[in-house]
Amino acid sequence: MNRRSKDARAIVLGLAPAVFTLLLLFVGPLLLALVQSFGHAPMFGVQEFLTIRFYRAVLGSRRFQAALWYTVYYALVPTVLSTVVGTALAVAASVRMRGSRFLTFFIRLPLVVPYLVGAALVVALFSNGGLIARLLYLFGVITSTGDFPRILFGAGGWGIMLVYLFKQIPFVFIVVLSVLAGMGPEYREAARTLGAGPWRAFRHVVLPRIMPGIVTSSLLVFAFNFQSYEIPYLLGASYPGTLPVEALRRYQLPNLQRRPEAMAYVMVITAFSGVVLFLYLRAYRRWERSRGSL
Amino acid sequence: MKRQQYFGQIALVLAAALFALPFIPLILASFSFRWHWPDVLPSMWMWEARGTTPFPVGWDYLFSPVSGLGPAFANTVGIGVATAFLATLIALPAARVLARYNFPGKEAVEFFLLVPVIVPQIAVGIGMLMLFIRLGITRSYVGIVLAHLVPTVPYAVRILTSSFQNLDIAYEEQARTLGADRISVLRYVVLPLIMPGLLTALFFGFLISSNVFLLTFLISGGRIETLPTLLFQFIESGAPLDSTTAGLVLIVSIPGLVFLLLSDLLARDGRSIGRTPVASVTVPQRPGGPE
């Protein structure tokens, strides 16, 4: 009993600093935004708790619906692409060869710089007066800056997605590579020796083992893209912004009484990404179970 | 098998080139003075322009007091170091508990300590701004460091938990039986053994903090600039291939570059810092990581 209560004390005391920090700085702000979104914001002269009027104003607007659609689109496309490409590169790099450490250095480089560095690189290369347009002009493909397709600042969001790919292919790469490194080459080699072709060995032996890494990394990538602010702000269309851009726009409106709308926005963003992540994890668990029962 | 390896190598070389090459025009741009459409190379370099204009150009401008680079750099380093130490200190006891004890609700605690990485920073950031206005700590270093704890503590907990898991409790017990007191056990047994994890957590905390944009942007209210917020302004107002933006991009990349070189060097030493921890966590920042 004494030993147990001593353990209990050690556990509580040990966890206290981290839990308390996150309660104050993470849960606290979220709760504050939550109550404000339901109309308790005396700071801004809004005191009508509990109302859903701000949610109604937000969810009912055309602007929100457009923003939601574009946010999902900008988040999803890079997630799928970077998952596929990053995994393929990791599998390629897992075969030991000369110079692979040197090569992966460059692939890991984007991982450790801010997203804004990616934004600056994309602007330098892909804007209408950028380097790629100049090269095309040099080779006579285009005759003026106007001929170059509008990659940045358009609703197509190519600029945004390029930045995400620049950062996230390396991310998926490094996560999957570390899982592969932990697994060792034996499984694949055994499968190959037993007569499996390279594709079959990958599909039935390697893939199931790296699946947790793929799921985790793609999940984090999607969650990040869905809430990113600075990249869509800098490289996206002025209308519609993505959900985070629209949220901050609401926040910056001169009419303070509309600030709870911004809170409603961020709550919707949080809820939506929570639901998506939950469904994705559930689908993955189901897949894993079905595999186990085979 | 041989052919497969060959394709793999080509893919890797291509990928490495695609990720590294975009930095080259930025290096050129940073030394340029005039690089108009449709020139593929600068038509005038900064050293050729030095005498001809009354204003500092390119790197000269960046290193002059007008650019604000000096304070932004100092702020980034200061905030990064403070955040890294605080986050590691806060995470250390929690990591030890998570690695050593089993208790009811452990999974929930682990989940809670990881979830800030996935919850939208814009939501936390706006709520935090409200909270910090009430506490009177917006536009202050304290406010920014506190804000940076949210994306850094979860990673520190994760990194340190795995390094405590690798530390066999038998070492400590042995030292105790041999007569060492708690402090000596900590000083001579535990600390040296978790040092690689500790260093990784510190470096990683610094790296994340130095990459955070949105939280700093919201909490600082434009009064305290860091490298990312400065870069944001430069990109917002600059032209493509603009020399000062290009120079700033290279400077902003320095912490990451140093981190990468250090982790590779230490990995070669056979110590555990580097690959696995970097791999098992994100930026995000986002990601956040990672940012």
Coordinates of C-alpha atoms in Angstrom, one line a residue:
Chain A
M1 CA 0.0 0.0 0.0
N2 CA 2.8 2.3 1.0
R3 CA 4.7 1.5 -2.2
R4 CA 1.5 2.1 -4.2
S5 CA 0.8 5.5 -2.8
K6 CA 4.4 6.4 -3.3
D7 CA 4.1 5.5 -6.9
A8 CA 0.8 7.4 -7.2
R9 CA 2.5 10.5 -5.9
A10 CA 5.4 10.1 -8.3
I11 CA 3.1 9.7 -11.2
V12 CA 1.0 12.8 -10.3
L13 CA 4.0 14.9 -9.6
G14 CA 5.8 13.8 -12.7
L15 CA 2.8 14.4 -15.0
A16 CA 1.8 17.7 -13.4
P17 CA 4.1 20.2 -15.2
A18 CA 3.3 19.0 -18.7
V19 CA -0.4 18.4 -18.1
F20 CA -0.8 21.8 -16.3
T21 CA 1.1 23.6 -19.1
L22 CA -1.1 22.2 -21.8
L23 CA -4.3 22.7 -19.8
L24 CA -3.5 26.4 -19.4
L25 CA -2.0 27.1 -22.8
F26 CA -3.9 24.6 -25.0
V27 CA -7.3 23.6 -23.4
G28 CA -7.8 27.1 -21.9
P29 CA -7.6 29.0 -25.2
L30 CA -9.8 26.4 -26.9
L31 CA -12.5 26.7 -24.2
L32 CA -12.3 30.5 -24.4
A33 CA -12.8 30.4 -28.1
L34 CA -15.6 27.9 -27.6
V35 CA -17.6 30.0 -25.2
Q36 CA -17.1 33.1 -27.3
S37 CA -18.4 31.4 -30.3
F38 CA -21.6 30.7 -28.4
G39 CA -22.0 34.3 -27.5
H40 CA -20.2 34.9 -24.3
A41 CA -17.7 37.7 -25.2
P42 CA -18.3 40.7 -22.8
M43 CA -14.9 42.0 -24.1
F44 CA -16.6 42.8 -27.4
G45 CA -19.9 43.8 -26.0
V46 CA -21.5 40.4 -26.8
Q47 CA -23.4 38.8 -24.0
E48 CA -26.0 36.4 -25.2
F49 CA -24.7 33.0 -24.1
L50 CA -26.0 30.5 -25.2
T51 CA -26.7 31.4 -28.8
I52 CA -26.0 29.7 -32.1
R53 CA -26.5 32.8 -34.1
F54 CA -22.8 33.2 -34.9
Y55 CA -22.6 29.6 -36.1
R56 CA -25.7 30.3 -38.2
A57 CA -24.1 33.4 -39.7
V58 CA -20.9 31.5 -40.5
L59 CA -22.3 28.2 -41.8
G60 CA -25.0 29.8 -43.8
S61 CA -22.7 32.1 -45.8
R62 CA -21.7 31.3 -49.4
R63 CA -18.2 32.4 -48.4
F64 CA -17.9 29.7 -45.8
Q65 CA -19.1 27.0 -48.1
A66 CA -16.7 28.0 -50.8
A67 CA -13.8 28.3 -48.3
L68 CA -14.6 24.8 -46.9
W69 CA -14.5 23.2 -50.3
Y70 CA -11.2 24.9 -51.2
T71 CA -9.7 24.1 -47.9
V72 CA -10.5 20.4 -48.2
Y73 CA -9.3 20.4 -51.8
Y74 CA -5.9 22.1 -51.0
A75 CA -5.4 19.8 -48.1
L76 CA -6.3 16.6 -49.7
V77 CA -4.5 16.7 -53.1
P78 CA -1.0 17.3 -51.6
T79 CA -1.7 14.7 -48.9
V80 CA -2.4 12.0 -51.5
L81 CA 0.5 13.0 -53.7
S82 CA 3.1 13.3 -51.0
T83 CA 2.0 10.0 -49.4
V84 CA 2.5 8.2 -52.7
V85 CA 5.7 9.9 -53.7
G86 CA 7.2 10.0 -50.3
T87 CA 6.6 6.3 -49.7
A88 CA 8.0 5.3 -53.1
L89 CA 11.1 7.4 -52.5
A90 CA 11.5 5.8 -49.1
V91 CA 11.3 2.3 -50.5
A92 CA 13.9 3.3 -53.2
A93 CA 16.2 4.7 -50.5
S94 CA 15.9 1.7 -48.2
V95 CA 18.0 -0.4 -50.5
R96 CA 21.5 0.3 -49.3
M97 CA 23.7 2.0 -51.9
R98 CA 26.6 4.3 -52.2
G99 CA 25.8 8.0 -51.7
S100 CA 22.3 7.5 -50.4
R101 CA 23.1 9.3 -47.2
F102 CA 24.3 12.3 -49.2
L103 CA 21.2 12.2 -51.4
T104 CA 18.8 11.9 -48.5
F105 CA 20.4 15.0 -46.9
F106 CA 18.9 17.1 -49.7
I107 CA 15.5 15.4 -49.4
R108 CA 15.5 16.0 -45.7
L109 CA 16.4 19.7 -46.1
P110 CA 12.9 21.0 -46.7
L111 CA 11.7 19.2 -43.6
V112 CA 13.7 21.5 -41.3
V113 CA 13.0 24.9 -42.9
P114 CA 9.8 26.9 -42.3
Y115 CA 6.9 26.6 -44.7
L116 CA 7.6 30.3 -45.6
V117 CA 10.9 29.3 -47.1
G118 CA 8.9 26.9 -49.4
A119 CA 6.6 29.8 -50.2
A120 CA 9.6 32.0 -51.2
L121 CA 11.0 29.3 -53.4
V122 CA 7.7 28.7 -55.2
V123 CA 7.3 32.4 -55.8
A124 CA 10.8 32.6 -57.2
L125 CA 10.2 29.7 -59.6
F126 CA 6.6 29.7 -60.5
S127 CA 5.3 33.3 -60.5
N128 CA 4.6 34.9 -63.9
G129 CA 8.0 36.7 -63.8
G130 CA 9.7 33.7 -62.1
L131 CA 12.6 31.6 -63.3
I132 CA 10.6 28.9 -65.0
A133 CA 8.7 31.5 -67.0
R134 CA 12.0 33.0 -68.0
L135 CA 13.4 29.7 -69.1
L136 CA 10.3 29.1 -71.2
Y137 CA 10.8 32.5 -72.7
L138 CA 14.4 31.8 -73.5
F139 CA 13.4 28.6 -75.4
G140 CA 10.6 30.5 -77.2
V141 CA 7.7 28.6 -75.6
I142 CA 6.1 31.8 -74.3
T143 CA 6.5 35.4 -75.6
S144 CA 5.4 37.4 -72.5
T145 CA 4.8 37.0 -68.8
G146 CA 1.1 36.9 -69.6
D147 CA 1.5 33.6 -71.5
F148 CA 2.7 31.8 -68.4
P149 CA -0.2 29.9 -66.7
R150 CA -1.3 31.5 -63.5
I151 CA 0.0 29.1 -60.9
L152 CA 0.0 31.4 -57.9
F153 CA -2.8 33.5 -56.5
G154 CA -5.5 31.6 -58.4
A155 CA -8.3 29.5 -57.1
G156 CA -6.6 26.4 -58.5
G157 CA -4.2 26.7 -55.6
W158 CA -1.2 25.2 -57.4
G159 CA 1.2 27.5 -55.6
I160 CA -0.2 26.4 -52.2
M161 CA -0.1 22.8 -53.1
L162 CA 3.5 23.0 -54.4
V163 CA 4.7 24.4 -51.1
Y164 CA 2.9 21.6 -49.2
L165 CA 4.5 19.0 -51.5
F166 CA 7.9 20.6 -51.0
K167 CA 7.6 20.2 -47.3
Q168 CA 5.6 17.0 -47.1
I169 CA 7.1 14.6 -49.6
P170 CA 10.2 14.7 -47.4
F171 CA 8.1 14.3 -44.3
V172 CA 6.4 11.1 -45.5
F173 CA 9.7 9.9 -46.8
I174 CA 11.5 10.2 -43.5
V175 CA 8.7 8.6 -41.5
V176 CA 8.3 5.6 -43.8
L177 CA 12.1 5.3 -44.2
S178 CA 12.5 5.0 -40.4
V179 CA 9.9 2.3 -40.3
L180 CA 11.7 0.5 -43.1
A181 CA 15.0 0.8 -41.4
G182 CA 13.5 -0.7 -38.2
M183 CA 12.2 -3.6 -40.3
G184 CA 15.4 -4.5 -42.0
P185 CA 15.7 -6.0 -45.5
E186 CA 15.2 -9.6 -44.3
Y187 CA 11.5 -9.9 -44.9
R188 CA 11.6 -8.6 -48.4
E189 CA 14.6 -10.7 -49.3
A190 CA 12.9 -13.8 -47.9
A191 CA 9.8 -13.1 -50.0
R192 CA 12.0 -12.6 -53.1
T193 CA 13.9 -15.8 -52.4
L194 CA 10.6 -17.7 -52.1
G195 CA 9.7 -16.5 -55.6
A196 CA 7.7 -13.4 -55.1
G197 CA 8.1 -10.7 -57.8
P198 CA 9.2 -7.2 -56.6
W199 CA 5.6 -5.9 -56.7
R200 CA 4.2 -8.8 -54.8
A201 CA 7.0 -8.7 -52.3
F202 CA 6.2 -5.0 -51.8
R203 CA 2.4 -5.4 -51.7
H204 CA 2.2 -8.4 -49.4
V205 CA 5.3 -8.1 -47.3
V206 CA 6.6 -4.6 -47.1
L207 CA 3.4 -2.5 -47.4
P208 CA 1.5 -4.1 -44.4
R209 CA 4.5 -3.4 -42.2
I210 CA 5.0 0.2 -43.2
M211 CA 1.3 0.9 -43.2
P212 CA 1.3 2.4 -39.7
G213 CA 4.0 4.9 -40.8
I214 CA 2.0 5.8 -43.9
V215 CA -1.2 6.3 -42.0
T216 CA 0.5 8.4 -39.3
S217 CA 2.3 10.7 -41.7
S218 CA -0.6 11.2 -44.1
L219 CA -2.8 12.0 -41.1
L220 CA -0.4 14.6 -39.8
V221 CA 0.0 16.1 -43.3
F222 CA -3.7 16.4 -43.8
A223 CA -4.2 17.9 -40.3
F224 CA -1.5 20.4 -41.0
N225 CA -2.8 21.4 -44.5
F226 CA -6.3 21.9 -43.3
Q227 CA -5.3 24.5 -40.7
S228 CA -2.4 26.2 -42.4
Y229 CA -2.7 30.0 -42.5
E230 CA 0.3 31.7 -44.0
I231 CA 0.7 29.7 -47.2
P232 CA -2.9 30.1 -48.5
Y233 CA -2.8 33.7 -47.3
L234 CA 0.3 34.5 -49.3
L235 CA -0.2 32.3 -52.4
G236 CA -4.0 31.7 -52.6
A237 CA -6.7 33.6 -54.3
S238 CA -8.2 36.6 -52.6
Y239 CA -11.6 35.0 -52.8
P240 CA -12.3 32.6 -51.4
G241 CA -9.7 32.3 -48.8
T242 CA -9.2 29.0 -47.0
L243 CA -11.1 28.5 -43.7
P244 CA -8.1 29.7 -41.5
V245 CA -7.7 32.8 -43.7
E246 CA -11.4 33.6 -43.5
A247 CA -11.3 33.0 -39.7
L248 CA -8.6 35.6 -39.2
R249 CA -10.3 38.0 -41.6
R250 CA -13.4 37.8 -39.4
Y251 CA -11.3 38.4 -36.4
Q252 CA -9.7 41.5 -37.9
L253 CA -13.1 43.1 -38.9
P254 CA -13.4 46.6 -37.3
N255 CA -16.8 45.6 -35.9
L256 CA -15.8 43.9 -32.6
Q257 CA -19.3 42.5 -32.1
R258 CA -18.7 40.2 -35.0
R259 CA -15.6 38.6 -33.4
P260 CA -17.5 35.6 -32.1
E261 CA -17.9 34.7 -35.8
A262 CA -14.2 34.2 -36.0
M263 CA -14.4 32.0 -33.0
A264 CA -17.2 30.0 -34.7
Y265 CA -15.0 29.6 -37.7
V266 CA -12.0 28.2 -35.7
M267 CA -14.4 25.9 -33.8
V268 CA -15.7 24.6 -37.1
I269 CA -12.2 24.1 -38.4
T270 CA -11.3 22.2 -35.2
A271 CA -14.4 20.0 -35.3
F272 CA -14.1 19.3 -39.0
S273 CA -10.5 18.2 -38.8
G274 CA -11.3 16.2 -35.7
V275 CA -14.0 14.3 -37.4
V276 CA -11.9 13.6 -40.5
L277 CA -9.0 12.3 -38.5
F278 CA -11.4 10.1 -36.4
L279 CA -13.0 8.6 -39.5
Y280 CA -9.6 8.0 -41.1
L281 CA -8.2 6.3 -38.0
R282 CA -11.4 4.2 -37.7
A283 CA -11.2 3.1 -41.4
Y284 CA -7.5 2.2 -40.8
R285 CA -8.4 0.1 -37.7
R286 CA -11.1 -1.7 -39.6
W287 CA -8.7 -2.4 -42.4
E288 CA -6.1 -3.7 -39.9
R289 CA -8.7 -6.0 -38.3
S290 CA -9.9 -7.4 -41.6
R291 CA -6.3 -8.1 -42.5
G292 CA -5.8 -9.9 -39.1
S293 CA -8.8 -12.1 -39.6
L294 CA -7.6 -13.3 -43.0
Chain B
M1 CA 17.0 -6.9 -58.4
K2 CA 19.9 -5.0 -60.0
R3 CA 17.5 -3.2 -62.4
Q4 CA 15.3 -2.2 -59.5
Q5 CA 18.2 -0.8 -57.6
Y6 CA 19.1 1.2 -60.6
F7 CA 15.7 2.8 -60.9
G8 CA 15.6 3.5 -57.2
Q9 CA 18.9 5.3 -57.5
I10 CA 17.7 7.4 -60.4
A11 CA 14.5 8.3 -58.5
L12 CA 16.6 9.4 -55.5
V13 CA 19.0 11.5 -57.5
L14 CA 16.1 13.2 -59.2
A15 CA 14.3 13.9 -56.0
A16 CA 17.4 15.2 -54.3
A17 CA 17.9 17.5 -57.3
L18 CA 14.3 18.7 -57.2
F19 CA 14.5 19.6 -53.6
A20 CA 18.0 21.2 -53.6
L21 CA 18.0 23.0 -57.0
P22 CA 15.4 25.7 -56.1
F23 CA 17.8 27.1 -53.6
I24 CA 20.4 27.9 -56.3
P25 CA 18.4 30.7 -58.0
L26 CA 17.9 32.2 -54.5
I27 CA 21.6 32.2 -53.8
L28 CA 22.2 34.0 -57.1
A29 CA 19.3 36.4 -56.4
S30 CA 20.7 37.3 -53.0
F31 CA 23.9 38.6 -54.7
S32 CA 22.1 40.3 -57.5
F33 CA 21.3 44.0 -57.9
R34 CA 19.3 43.9 -61.1
W35 CA 17.5 40.8 -62.4
H36 CA 14.7 41.9 -64.7
W37 CA 12.5 39.9 -66.9
P38 CA 13.4 37.9 -69.0
D39 CA 17.0 37.5 -67.9
V40 CA 17.8 34.0 -66.7
L41 CA 20.8 35.3 -64.9
P42 CA 21.2 38.7 -63.0
S43 CA 22.3 41.5 -65.3
M44 CA 24.0 43.4 -62.5
W45 CA 25.5 42.1 -59.3
M46 CA 25.5 43.8 -55.9
W47 CA 29.2 44.5 -55.9
E48 CA 28.9 46.2 -59.3
A49 CA 26.1 48.4 -57.9
R50 CA 27.7 49.3 -54.6
G51 CA 29.1 52.7 -55.7
T52 CA 26.2 53.6 -57.9
T53 CA 23.3 54.0 -55.5
P54 CA 23.1 55.9 -52.2
F55 CA 21.2 53.0 -50.6
P56 CA 22.7 49.7 -49.4
V57 CA 21.8 46.8 -51.7
G58 CA 21.2 43.1 -51.2
W59 CA 23.2 41.7 -48.3
D60 CA 24.4 45.2 -47.4
Y61 CA 20.8 46.1 -46.9
L62 CA 20.1 43.0 -44.9
F63 CA 23.0 43.6 -42.6
S64 CA 22.2 47.3 -42.2
P65 CA 20.1 48.3 -39.2
V66 CA 17.2 49.3 -41.5
S67 CA 16.2 45.8 -42.4
G68 CA 15.4 44.6 -38.9
L69 CA 17.3 41.4 -39.5
G70 CA 19.5 41.8 -36.4
P71 CA 16.7 42.0 -33.8
A72 CA 14.7 39.4 -35.6
F73 CA 17.7 37.0 -35.5
A74 CA 18.3 37.7 -31.9
N75 CA 14.6 37.3 -31.0
T76 CA 14.4 34.0 -32.8
V77 CA 17.5 32.6 -31.1
G78 CA 16.5 33.9 -27.7
I79 CA 12.9 32.7 -27.9
G80 CA 14.1 29.4 -29.4
V81 CA 16.6 28.7 -26.6
A82 CA 14.1 29.7 -23.9
T83 CA 11.4 27.6 -25.4
A84 CA 13.7 24.6 -25.9
F85 CA 14.9 24.6 -22.3
L86 CA 11.4 25.2 -20.8
A87 CA 9.7 22.6 -23.0
T88 CA 12.4 20.0 -22.2
L89 CA 12.2 20.8 -18.5
I90 CA 8.5 20.5 -18.4
A91 CA 8.5 17.3 -20.5
L92 CA 11.3 15.5 -18.6
P93 CA 9.3 14.3 -15.5
A94 CA 6.3 13.4 -17.6
A95 CA 8.4 11.4 -20.0
R96 CA 10.0 9.5 -17.1
V97 CA 6.5 8.6 -15.7
L98 CA 5.2 7.5 -19.0
A99 CA 8.2 5.3 -19.6
R100 CA 8.3 3.8 -16.1
Y101 CA 4.8 3.4 -14.8
N102 CA 1.6 1.8 -15.7
F103 CA -1.5 3.4 -14.3
P104 CA -5.2 3.7 -15.2
G105 CA -5.8 6.4 -17.8
K106 CA -2.3 6.2 -19.1
E107 CA -3.5 6.1 -22.7
A108 CA -5.7 9.1 -22.2
V109 CA -2.7 11.1 -20.7
E110 CA -0.5 10.1 -23.7
F111 CA -3.2 11.1 -26.1
F112 CA -3.7 14.5 -24.3
L113 CA 0.0 15.2 -24.4
L114 CA 0.1 14.6 -28.2
V115 CA -3.1 16.1 -29.4
P116 CA -1.8 19.8 -29.5
V117 CA 0.2 18.7 -32.6
I118 CA -3.0 17.9 -34.5
V119 CA -5.4 20.6 -33.3
P120 CA -5.5 23.6 -35.6
Q121 CA -3.0 26.3 -34.5
I122 CA -5.4 29.0 -35.7
A123 CA -7.9 27.8 -33.1
V124 CA -5.4 27.6 -30.3
G125 CA -3.8 30.9 -31.4
I126 CA -6.9 33.0 -31.5
G127 CA -8.1 31.6 -28.2
M128 CA -4.7 32.2 -26.7
L129 CA -4.7 35.7 -27.9
M130 CA -7.9 36.3 -26.0
L131 CA -6.4 34.7 -22.9
F132 CA -3.1 36.6 -23.1
I133 CA -4.9 39.9 -23.6
R134 CA -6.6 39.3 -20.2
L135 CA -3.3 38.3 -18.6
G136 CA -1.6 41.3 -20.2
I137 CA 1.2 39.3 -21.8
T138 CA 0.5 39.9 -25.5
R139 CA 3.4 41.6 -27.3
S140 CA 5.9 40.3 -24.8
Y141 CA 8.6 37.7 -24.9
V142 CA 6.9 35.8 -22.1
G143 CA 3.7 35.5 -24.2
I144 CA 5.6 34.3 -27.2
V145 CA 7.6 31.7 -25.3
L146 CA 4.5 30.4 -23.6
A147 CA 2.7 30.2 -27.0
H148 CA 5.7 28.2 -28.4
L149 CA 5.4 25.7 -25.6
V150 CA 2.2 24.3 -27.2
P151 CA 3.8 22.8 -30.3
T152 CA 7.1 21.9 -28.5
V153 CA 6.1 20.2 -25.3
P154 CA 4.4 17.2 -27.1
Y155 CA 7.5 16.5 -29.1
A156 CA 9.8 16.8 -26.1
V157 CA 7.6 14.3 -24.2
R158 CA 7.7 11.9 -27.1
I159 CA 11.4 12.1 -27.6
L160 CA 12.3 11.8 -23.9
T161 CA 9.8 9.0 -23.3
S162 CA 11.5 6.9 -25.8
S163 CA 14.9 7.6 -24.4
F164 CA 13.7 6.7 -20.9
Q165 CA 12.3 3.5 -22.3
N166 CA 15.7 2.6 -23.5
L167 CA 17.3 3.3 -20.1
D168 CA 17.2 0.1 -18.1
I169 CA 16.0 0.9 -14.5
A170 CA 18.5 -1.8 -13.3
Y171 CA 21.3 0.7 -13.7
E172 CA 19.8 3.0 -11.2
E173 CA 18.9 0.2 -8.8
Q174 CA 22.5 -1.1 -9.0
A175 CA 23.9 2.4 -8.3
R176 CA 21.6 2.7 -5.4
T177 CA 22.5 -0.7 -3.9
L178 CA 26.2 0.3 -4.3
G179 CA 25.5 3.2 -2.0
A180 CA 24.9 6.2 -4.4
D181 CA 22.4 8.8 -3.2
R182 CA 19.6 10.0 -5.4
I183 CA 21.5 13.1 -6.6
S184 CA 24.6 11.0 -7.6
V185 CA 22.4 8.5 -9.4
L186 CA 20.9 11.3 -11.4
R187 CA 24.2 13.0 -12.0
Y188 CA 26.3 10.0 -12.9
V189 CA 23.9 7.4 -14.1
V190 CA 20.6 8.8 -15.5
L191 CA 21.8 12.1 -17.0
P192 CA 24.7 10.6 -19.1
L193 CA 22.4 7.9 -20.4
I194 CA 19.6 10.1 -21.4
M195 CA 21.9 12.8 -22.7
P196 CA 21.3 12.0 -26.4
G197 CA 17.6 12.2 -26.0
L198 CA 17.9 15.4 -24.0
L199 CA 20.0 17.0 -26.7
T200 CA 17.6 15.9 -29.4
A201 CA 14.6 17.3 -27.4
L202 CA 16.5 20.6 -27.0
F203 CA 17.5 20.9 -30.6
F204 CA 14.1 19.9 -31.8
G205 CA 12.4 22.4 -29.5
F206 CA 14.7 25.1 -30.8
L207 CA 14.0 24.1 -34.4
I208 CA 10.2 24.1 -34.0
S209 CA 10.2 27.4 -32.2
S210 CA 12.4 29.0 -34.8
N211 CA 10.0 27.8 -37.5
V212 CA 6.7 28.8 -35.9
F213 CA 4.9 31.6 -37.7
L214 CA 1.2 31.9 -36.9
L215 CA 1.4 31.8 -33.1
T216 CA 4.2 34.4 -33.0
F217 CA 2.3 36.5 -35.6
L218 CA -0.9 36.5 -33.5
I219 CA 0.7 37.0 -30.0
S220 CA 3.4 39.5 -31.0
G221 CA 1.0 41.9 -32.6
G222 CA 3.8 43.0 -34.9
R223 CA 5.9 44.3 -32.0
I224 CA 8.3 41.5 -31.7
E225 CA 9.7 40.3 -35.0
T226 CA 11.2 36.9 -35.5
L227 CA 12.8 35.5 -38.7
P228 CA 9.6 33.8 -39.9
T229 CA 7.4 36.9 -39.3
L230 CA 10.0 39.1 -41.0
L231 CA 10.2 36.7 -44.0
F232 CA 6.4 36.8 -44.2
Q233 CA 6.5 40.5 -44.6
F234 CA 9.2 40.3 -47.2
I235 CA 7.4 37.7 -49.3
E236 CA 4.1 39.7 -49.0
S237 CA 5.7 42.9 -50.3
G238 CA 8.6 41.6 -52.4
A239 CA 8.9 40.7 -56.1
P240 CA 10.0 37.3 -57.3
L241 CA 13.8 36.9 -57.3
D242 CA 14.1 40.0 -55.1
S243 CA 17.6 40.1 -53.6
T244 CA 16.7 40.9 -50.0
T245 CA 13.9 38.3 -49.8
A246 CA 16.3 35.7 -51.3
G247 CA 19.0 36.6 -48.7
L248 CA 16.5 36.4 -45.9
V249 CA 15.3 33.0 -47.0
L250 CA 18.9 31.7 -46.8
I251 CA 19.3 33.1 -43.3
V252 CA 16.0 31.7 -42.2
S253 CA 17.2 28.3 -43.4
I254 CA 20.3 28.3 -41.2
P255 CA 18.9 26.8 -38.0
G256 CA 17.4 23.9 -40.0
L257 CA 20.6 23.4 -41.9
V258 CA 22.7 23.3 -38.7
F259 CA 20.2 20.9 -37.1
L260 CA 20.5 18.6 -40.1
L261 CA 24.3 18.6 -40.2
L262 CA 24.5 18.1 -36.4
S263 CA 22.1 15.2 -36.4
D264 CA 24.0 13.6 -39.3
L265 CA 27.3 14.1 -37.6
L266 CA 26.1 12.6 -34.3
A267 CA 24.4 9.7 -36.1
R268 CA 27.8 8.9 -37.7
D269 CA 29.2 8.8 -34.2
G270 CA 26.8 6.1 -33.5
R271 CA 24.9 8.0 -30.9
S272 CA 21.1 7.9 -31.0
I273 CA 20.4 11.6 -31.7
G274 CA 19.4 12.3 -35.2
R275 CA 17.6 10.0 -37.5
T276 CA 15.1 8.1 -35.5
P277 CA 13.9 11.0 -33.3
V278 CA 13.7 13.4 -36.3
A279 CA 11.9 10.7 -38.2
S280 CA 9.4 9.8 -35.5
V281 CA 8.3 13.4 -35.0
T282 CA 7.1 16.1 -37.2
V283 CA 7.4 19.7 -37.8
P284 CA 4.7 21.1 -38.4
Q285 CA 4.3 23.2 -37.7
R286 CA 3.5 21.7 -37.9
P287 CA 5.2 20.1 -39.5
G288 CA 4.4 22.3 -37.1
G289 CA 4.6 21.6 -37.7
P290 CA 5.7 20.7 -38.7
E291 CA 6.3 24.2 -39.3

